[in-house]
XYZ file of C-alpha atoms in Angstrom:
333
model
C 97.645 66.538 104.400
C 98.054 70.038 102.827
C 96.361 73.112 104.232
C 93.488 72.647 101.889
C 92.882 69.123 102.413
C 92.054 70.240 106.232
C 89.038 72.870 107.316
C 90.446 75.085 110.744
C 89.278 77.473 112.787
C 86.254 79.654 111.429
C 86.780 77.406 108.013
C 83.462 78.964 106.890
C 85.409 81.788 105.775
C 88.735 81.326 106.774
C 90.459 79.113 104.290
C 94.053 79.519 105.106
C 96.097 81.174 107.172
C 100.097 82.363 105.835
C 102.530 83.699 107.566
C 105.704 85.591 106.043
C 108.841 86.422 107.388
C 111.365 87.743 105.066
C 115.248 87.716 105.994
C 118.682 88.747 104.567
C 122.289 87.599 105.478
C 124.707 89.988 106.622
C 127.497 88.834 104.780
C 125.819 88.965 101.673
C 124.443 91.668 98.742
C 121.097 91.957 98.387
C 119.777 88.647 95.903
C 119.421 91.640 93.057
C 123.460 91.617 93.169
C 124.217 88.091 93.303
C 125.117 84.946 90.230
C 123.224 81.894 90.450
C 126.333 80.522 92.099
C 126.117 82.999 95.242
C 122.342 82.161 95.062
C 122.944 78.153 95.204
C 125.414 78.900 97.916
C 123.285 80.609 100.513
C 120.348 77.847 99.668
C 122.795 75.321 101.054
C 123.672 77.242 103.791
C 120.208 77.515 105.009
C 119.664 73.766 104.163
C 122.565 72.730 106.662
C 121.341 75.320 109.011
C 117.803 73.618 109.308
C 119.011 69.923 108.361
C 119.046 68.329 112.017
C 115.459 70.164 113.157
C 114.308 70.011 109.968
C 115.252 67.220 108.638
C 112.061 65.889 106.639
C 112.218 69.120 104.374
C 112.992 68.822 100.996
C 115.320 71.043 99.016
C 114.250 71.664 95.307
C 116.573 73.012 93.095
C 114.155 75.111 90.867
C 115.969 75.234 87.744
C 115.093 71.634 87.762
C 111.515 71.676 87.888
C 109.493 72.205 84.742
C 107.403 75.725 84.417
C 104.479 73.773 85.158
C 105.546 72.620 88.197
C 106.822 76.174 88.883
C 103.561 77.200 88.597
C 101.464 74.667 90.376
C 103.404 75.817 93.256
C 102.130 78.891 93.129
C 98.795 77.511 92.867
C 99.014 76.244 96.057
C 100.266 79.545 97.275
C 103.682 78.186 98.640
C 105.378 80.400 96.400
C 104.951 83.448 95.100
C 104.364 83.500 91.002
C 107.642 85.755 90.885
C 109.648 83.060 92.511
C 108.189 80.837 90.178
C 108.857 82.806 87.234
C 112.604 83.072 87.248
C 114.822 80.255 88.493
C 118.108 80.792 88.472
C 119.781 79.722 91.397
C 116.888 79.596 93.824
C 115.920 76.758 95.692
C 112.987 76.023 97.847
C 112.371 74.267 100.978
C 108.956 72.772 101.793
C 108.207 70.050 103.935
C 106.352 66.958 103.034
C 102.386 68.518 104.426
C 103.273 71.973 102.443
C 103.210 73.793 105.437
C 106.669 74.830 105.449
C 108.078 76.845 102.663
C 111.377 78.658 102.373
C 112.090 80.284 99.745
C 116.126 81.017 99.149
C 116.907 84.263 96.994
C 113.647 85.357 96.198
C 113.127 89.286 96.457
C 115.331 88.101 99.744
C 117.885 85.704 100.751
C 115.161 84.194 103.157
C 112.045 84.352 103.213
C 109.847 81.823 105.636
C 106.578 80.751 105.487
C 104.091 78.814 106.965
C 100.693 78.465 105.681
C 97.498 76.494 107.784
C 94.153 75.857 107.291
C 91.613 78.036 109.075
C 92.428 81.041 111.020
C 95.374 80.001 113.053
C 97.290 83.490 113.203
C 99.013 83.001 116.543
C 99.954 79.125 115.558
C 101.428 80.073 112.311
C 103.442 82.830 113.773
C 105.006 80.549 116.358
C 106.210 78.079 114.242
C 107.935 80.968 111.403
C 109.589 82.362 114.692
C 111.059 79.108 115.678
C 112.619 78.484 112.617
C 113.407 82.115 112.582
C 115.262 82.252 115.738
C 117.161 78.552 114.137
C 118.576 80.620 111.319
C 118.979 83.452 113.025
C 121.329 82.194 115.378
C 123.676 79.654 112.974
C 123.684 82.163 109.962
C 123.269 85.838 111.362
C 120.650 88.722 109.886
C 121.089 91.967 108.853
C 119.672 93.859 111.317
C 120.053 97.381 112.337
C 118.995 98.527 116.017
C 116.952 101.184 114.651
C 114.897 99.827 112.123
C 114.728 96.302 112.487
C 116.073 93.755 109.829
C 116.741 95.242 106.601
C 115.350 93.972 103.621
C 115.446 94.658 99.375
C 112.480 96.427 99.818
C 111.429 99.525 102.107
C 107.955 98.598 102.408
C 109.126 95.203 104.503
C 111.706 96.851 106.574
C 111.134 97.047 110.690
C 109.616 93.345 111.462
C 109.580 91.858 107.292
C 106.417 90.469 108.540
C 103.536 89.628 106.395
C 100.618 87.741 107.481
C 97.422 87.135 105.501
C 94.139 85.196 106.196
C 92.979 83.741 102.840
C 88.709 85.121 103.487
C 85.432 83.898 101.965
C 83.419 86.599 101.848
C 80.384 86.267 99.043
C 77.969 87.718 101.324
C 79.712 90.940 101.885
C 80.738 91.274 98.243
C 76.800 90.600 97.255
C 76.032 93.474 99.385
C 78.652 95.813 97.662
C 80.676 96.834 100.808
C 84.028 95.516 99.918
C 85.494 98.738 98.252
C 84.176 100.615 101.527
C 85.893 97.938 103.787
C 88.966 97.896 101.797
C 89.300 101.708 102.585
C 88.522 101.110 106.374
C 90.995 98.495 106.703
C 93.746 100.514 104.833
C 93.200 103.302 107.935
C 93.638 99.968 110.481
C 97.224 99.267 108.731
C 95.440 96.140 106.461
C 94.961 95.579 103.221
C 92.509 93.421 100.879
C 93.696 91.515 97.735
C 92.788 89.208 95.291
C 93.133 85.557 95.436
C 96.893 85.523 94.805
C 97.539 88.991 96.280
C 98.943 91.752 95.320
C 97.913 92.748 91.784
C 95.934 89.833 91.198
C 92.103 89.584 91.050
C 89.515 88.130 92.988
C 88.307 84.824 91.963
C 85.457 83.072 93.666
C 84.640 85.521 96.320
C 87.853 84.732 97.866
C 90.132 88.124 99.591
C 93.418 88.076 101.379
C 93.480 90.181 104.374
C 97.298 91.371 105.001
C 98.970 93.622 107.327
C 101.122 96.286 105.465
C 102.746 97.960 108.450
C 106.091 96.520 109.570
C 107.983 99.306 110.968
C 107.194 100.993 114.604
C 105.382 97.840 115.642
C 106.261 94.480 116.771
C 105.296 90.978 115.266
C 102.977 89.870 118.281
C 101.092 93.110 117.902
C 101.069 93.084 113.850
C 99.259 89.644 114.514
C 97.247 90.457 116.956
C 95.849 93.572 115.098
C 95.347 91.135 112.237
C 93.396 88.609 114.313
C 90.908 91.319 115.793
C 90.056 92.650 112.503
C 89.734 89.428 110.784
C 87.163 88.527 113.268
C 85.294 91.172 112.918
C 85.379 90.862 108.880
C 83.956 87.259 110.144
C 81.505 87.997 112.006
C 80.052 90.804 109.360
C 80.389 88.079 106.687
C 78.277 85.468 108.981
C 75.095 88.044 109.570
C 75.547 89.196 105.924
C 74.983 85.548 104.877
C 72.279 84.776 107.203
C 70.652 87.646 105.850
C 71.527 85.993 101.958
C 70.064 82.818 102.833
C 67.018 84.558 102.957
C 66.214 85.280 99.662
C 65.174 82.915 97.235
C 66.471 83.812 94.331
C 69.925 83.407 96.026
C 69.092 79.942 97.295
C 68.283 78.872 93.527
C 71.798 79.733 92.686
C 72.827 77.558 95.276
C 70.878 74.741 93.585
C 72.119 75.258 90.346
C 75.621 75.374 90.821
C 75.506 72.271 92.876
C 73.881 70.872 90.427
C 75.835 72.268 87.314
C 78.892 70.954 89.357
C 77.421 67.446 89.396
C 76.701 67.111 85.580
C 78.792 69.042 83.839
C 80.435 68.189 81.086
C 82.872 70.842 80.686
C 84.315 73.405 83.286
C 86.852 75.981 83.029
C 88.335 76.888 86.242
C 87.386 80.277 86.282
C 83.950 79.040 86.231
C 84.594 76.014 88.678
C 85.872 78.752 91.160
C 82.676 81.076 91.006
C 80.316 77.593 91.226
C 82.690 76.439 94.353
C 81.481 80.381 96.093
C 78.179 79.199 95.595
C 78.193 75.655 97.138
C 80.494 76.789 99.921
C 77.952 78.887 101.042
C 75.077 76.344 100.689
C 77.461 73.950 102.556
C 78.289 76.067 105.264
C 74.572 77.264 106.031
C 73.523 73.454 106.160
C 71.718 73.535 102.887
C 74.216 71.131 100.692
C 75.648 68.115 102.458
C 79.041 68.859 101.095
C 82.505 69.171 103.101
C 84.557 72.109 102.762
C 87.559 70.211 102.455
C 86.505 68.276 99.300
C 85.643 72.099 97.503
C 88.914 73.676 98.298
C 90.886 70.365 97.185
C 88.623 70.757 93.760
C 89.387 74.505 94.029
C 93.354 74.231 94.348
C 93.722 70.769 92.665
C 92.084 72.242 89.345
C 93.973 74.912 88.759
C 95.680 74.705 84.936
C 99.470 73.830 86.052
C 98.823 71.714 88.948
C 96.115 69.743 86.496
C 99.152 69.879 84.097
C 101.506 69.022 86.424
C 99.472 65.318 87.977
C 98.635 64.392 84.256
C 102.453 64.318 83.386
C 101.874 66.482 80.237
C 100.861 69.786 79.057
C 97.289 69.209 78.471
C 94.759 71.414 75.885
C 92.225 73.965 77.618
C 89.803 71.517 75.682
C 91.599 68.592 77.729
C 92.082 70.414 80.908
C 87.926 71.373 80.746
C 86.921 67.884 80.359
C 89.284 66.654 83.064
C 88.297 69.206 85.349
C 84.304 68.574 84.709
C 85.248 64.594 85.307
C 86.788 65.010 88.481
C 84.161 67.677 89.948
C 81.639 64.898 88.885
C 83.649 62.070 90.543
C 83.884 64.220 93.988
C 80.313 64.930 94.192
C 78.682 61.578 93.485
């Protein structure tokens, strides 16, 4: 089952946890300098590197998918929409549950990661380092003593690490803090992004909550700083929406979106994403007898490519919103 098929730790809030770890070769230029053919060449190395622990992961050749299929990867968050926008000689690794993807030539010749449901920091991180440490020792990093492993970009040299917890957080947006709490974060080495992150916008009350420092500390204490803040972000958005439950006028907009999501006719995803906020948080405060896991399928599942992508044709906006309003209908009856 895929990350959002499954409800973790704090999954109230917490929809996913990712975690990023971005490698280059030291025999090779940067992926900015290299042909398709270099490209292809280090995917395969990587491929053998990993093939007898790894074995069940599959290795895509994405020149060969369609841009749909590009795209509904992105979707899903296993690869970033700039990885999905140009193909040429990049390949991907993902295993058969999703929660292994590794990218090959991307802004860098590696880059690792592993994405669970809930808030599973500490998990997530152990299983990028194990695979880590795999490559690290059959295909050797550029690495310098002083600054860690060097990558394309400055920002990601020292550890390369990025982790992010994928947050819930209507309560706290309601109440207008989140431009406050993006600036108090920013002081604690964090950041707070949209739904796909950087540069991208927030849909359905949903942030991702991202370390940004990765030089002068290590990766255990970039996660751990991570983890403490994220729980507190929790814990703010849990009074905030006891306090939202509250009022009535709130509550009705509960109602109706439930109930808009049940008869429907037509739904774009934009507004399918700001109904799911809605009914999460009726859900999750015991008003709506509706699992989590069926709302994030609905919310990942619908998305324009991906709907594209399982109908085996490039569908209308028309088509798409009727399909969409159909299968919201189906999953809540």
């Amino acid at each position: 089952m895929n990350w959002y098929q499954n409800t973790g730790n704090e999954g109230n809030i917490v929809l996913s946890t990712r975690v990023r770890l971005a490698r280059n070769l030291k025999d090779y230029p940067f992926p900015s300098r290299l042909d398709g053919d270099a490209r292809k060449k280090i995917g395969a190395a990587v491929r053998d590197a990993l093939s007898e622990n790894y074995s069940d992961l599959r290795f895509i050749d994405m020149a060969t998918l369609s841009p749909a299929q590009a795209v509904s990867l992105a979707e899903k968050h296993l690869i970033s929409p700039e990885f999905a926008s140009d193909t040429l000689g990049r390949t991907l690794l993902l295993s058969e549950q999703e929660d292994i993807s590794i990218m090959i030539c991307e802004e860098d010749h590696i880059r690792i990661q592993i994405i669970f449901p809930g808030l599973s920091l500490e998990e997530a991180y152990k299983k990028a380092d194990e695979i880590d440490c795999l490559l690290e020792k059959k295909l050797g990093y550029a690495f310098d003593e002083r600054i860690g492993y060097l990558t394309q970009c400055p920002t990601n040299l020292g550890t390369a690490l990025r982790a992010s917890v994928m947050l819930h957080l209507p309560a706290l947006n309601k109440k207008g803090v989140m431009r406050r709490l993006s600036t108090t974060v920013a002081k604690l080495g964090l950041t707070l992004r949209g739904y796909y992150g950087e540069g991208s916008e927030v849909t359905g009350d949903i942030f991702q909550l991202s370390n940004q420092v990765t030089l002068g500390i290590s990766e255990e204490a970039a996660i751990k700083n991570l983890s403490s803040i994220a729980m507190q972000i929790i814990n703010q958005e849990k009074q905030a929406r006891e306090a939202l439950i509250k009022d009535e006028d709130y509550v009705d907009r509960i109602y109706r979106a439930f109930g808009i999501m049940k008869s429907a006719y037509k739904l774009t995803s934009q507004e399918l994403m700001n109904l799911i906020s809605y009914v999460r948080v009726g859900a999750s405060q015991g008003i709506l007898d509706v699992s989590p896991e069926v709302l994030s399928t609905l919310g990942v599942e619908l998305q324009p490519a991906t709907m594209n992508v399982a109908s085996g044709r490039a569908m209308s906006q028309t088509e798409r919103d009727l399909a969409r309003a159909q299968r919201v209908r189906e999953a809540l009856s």
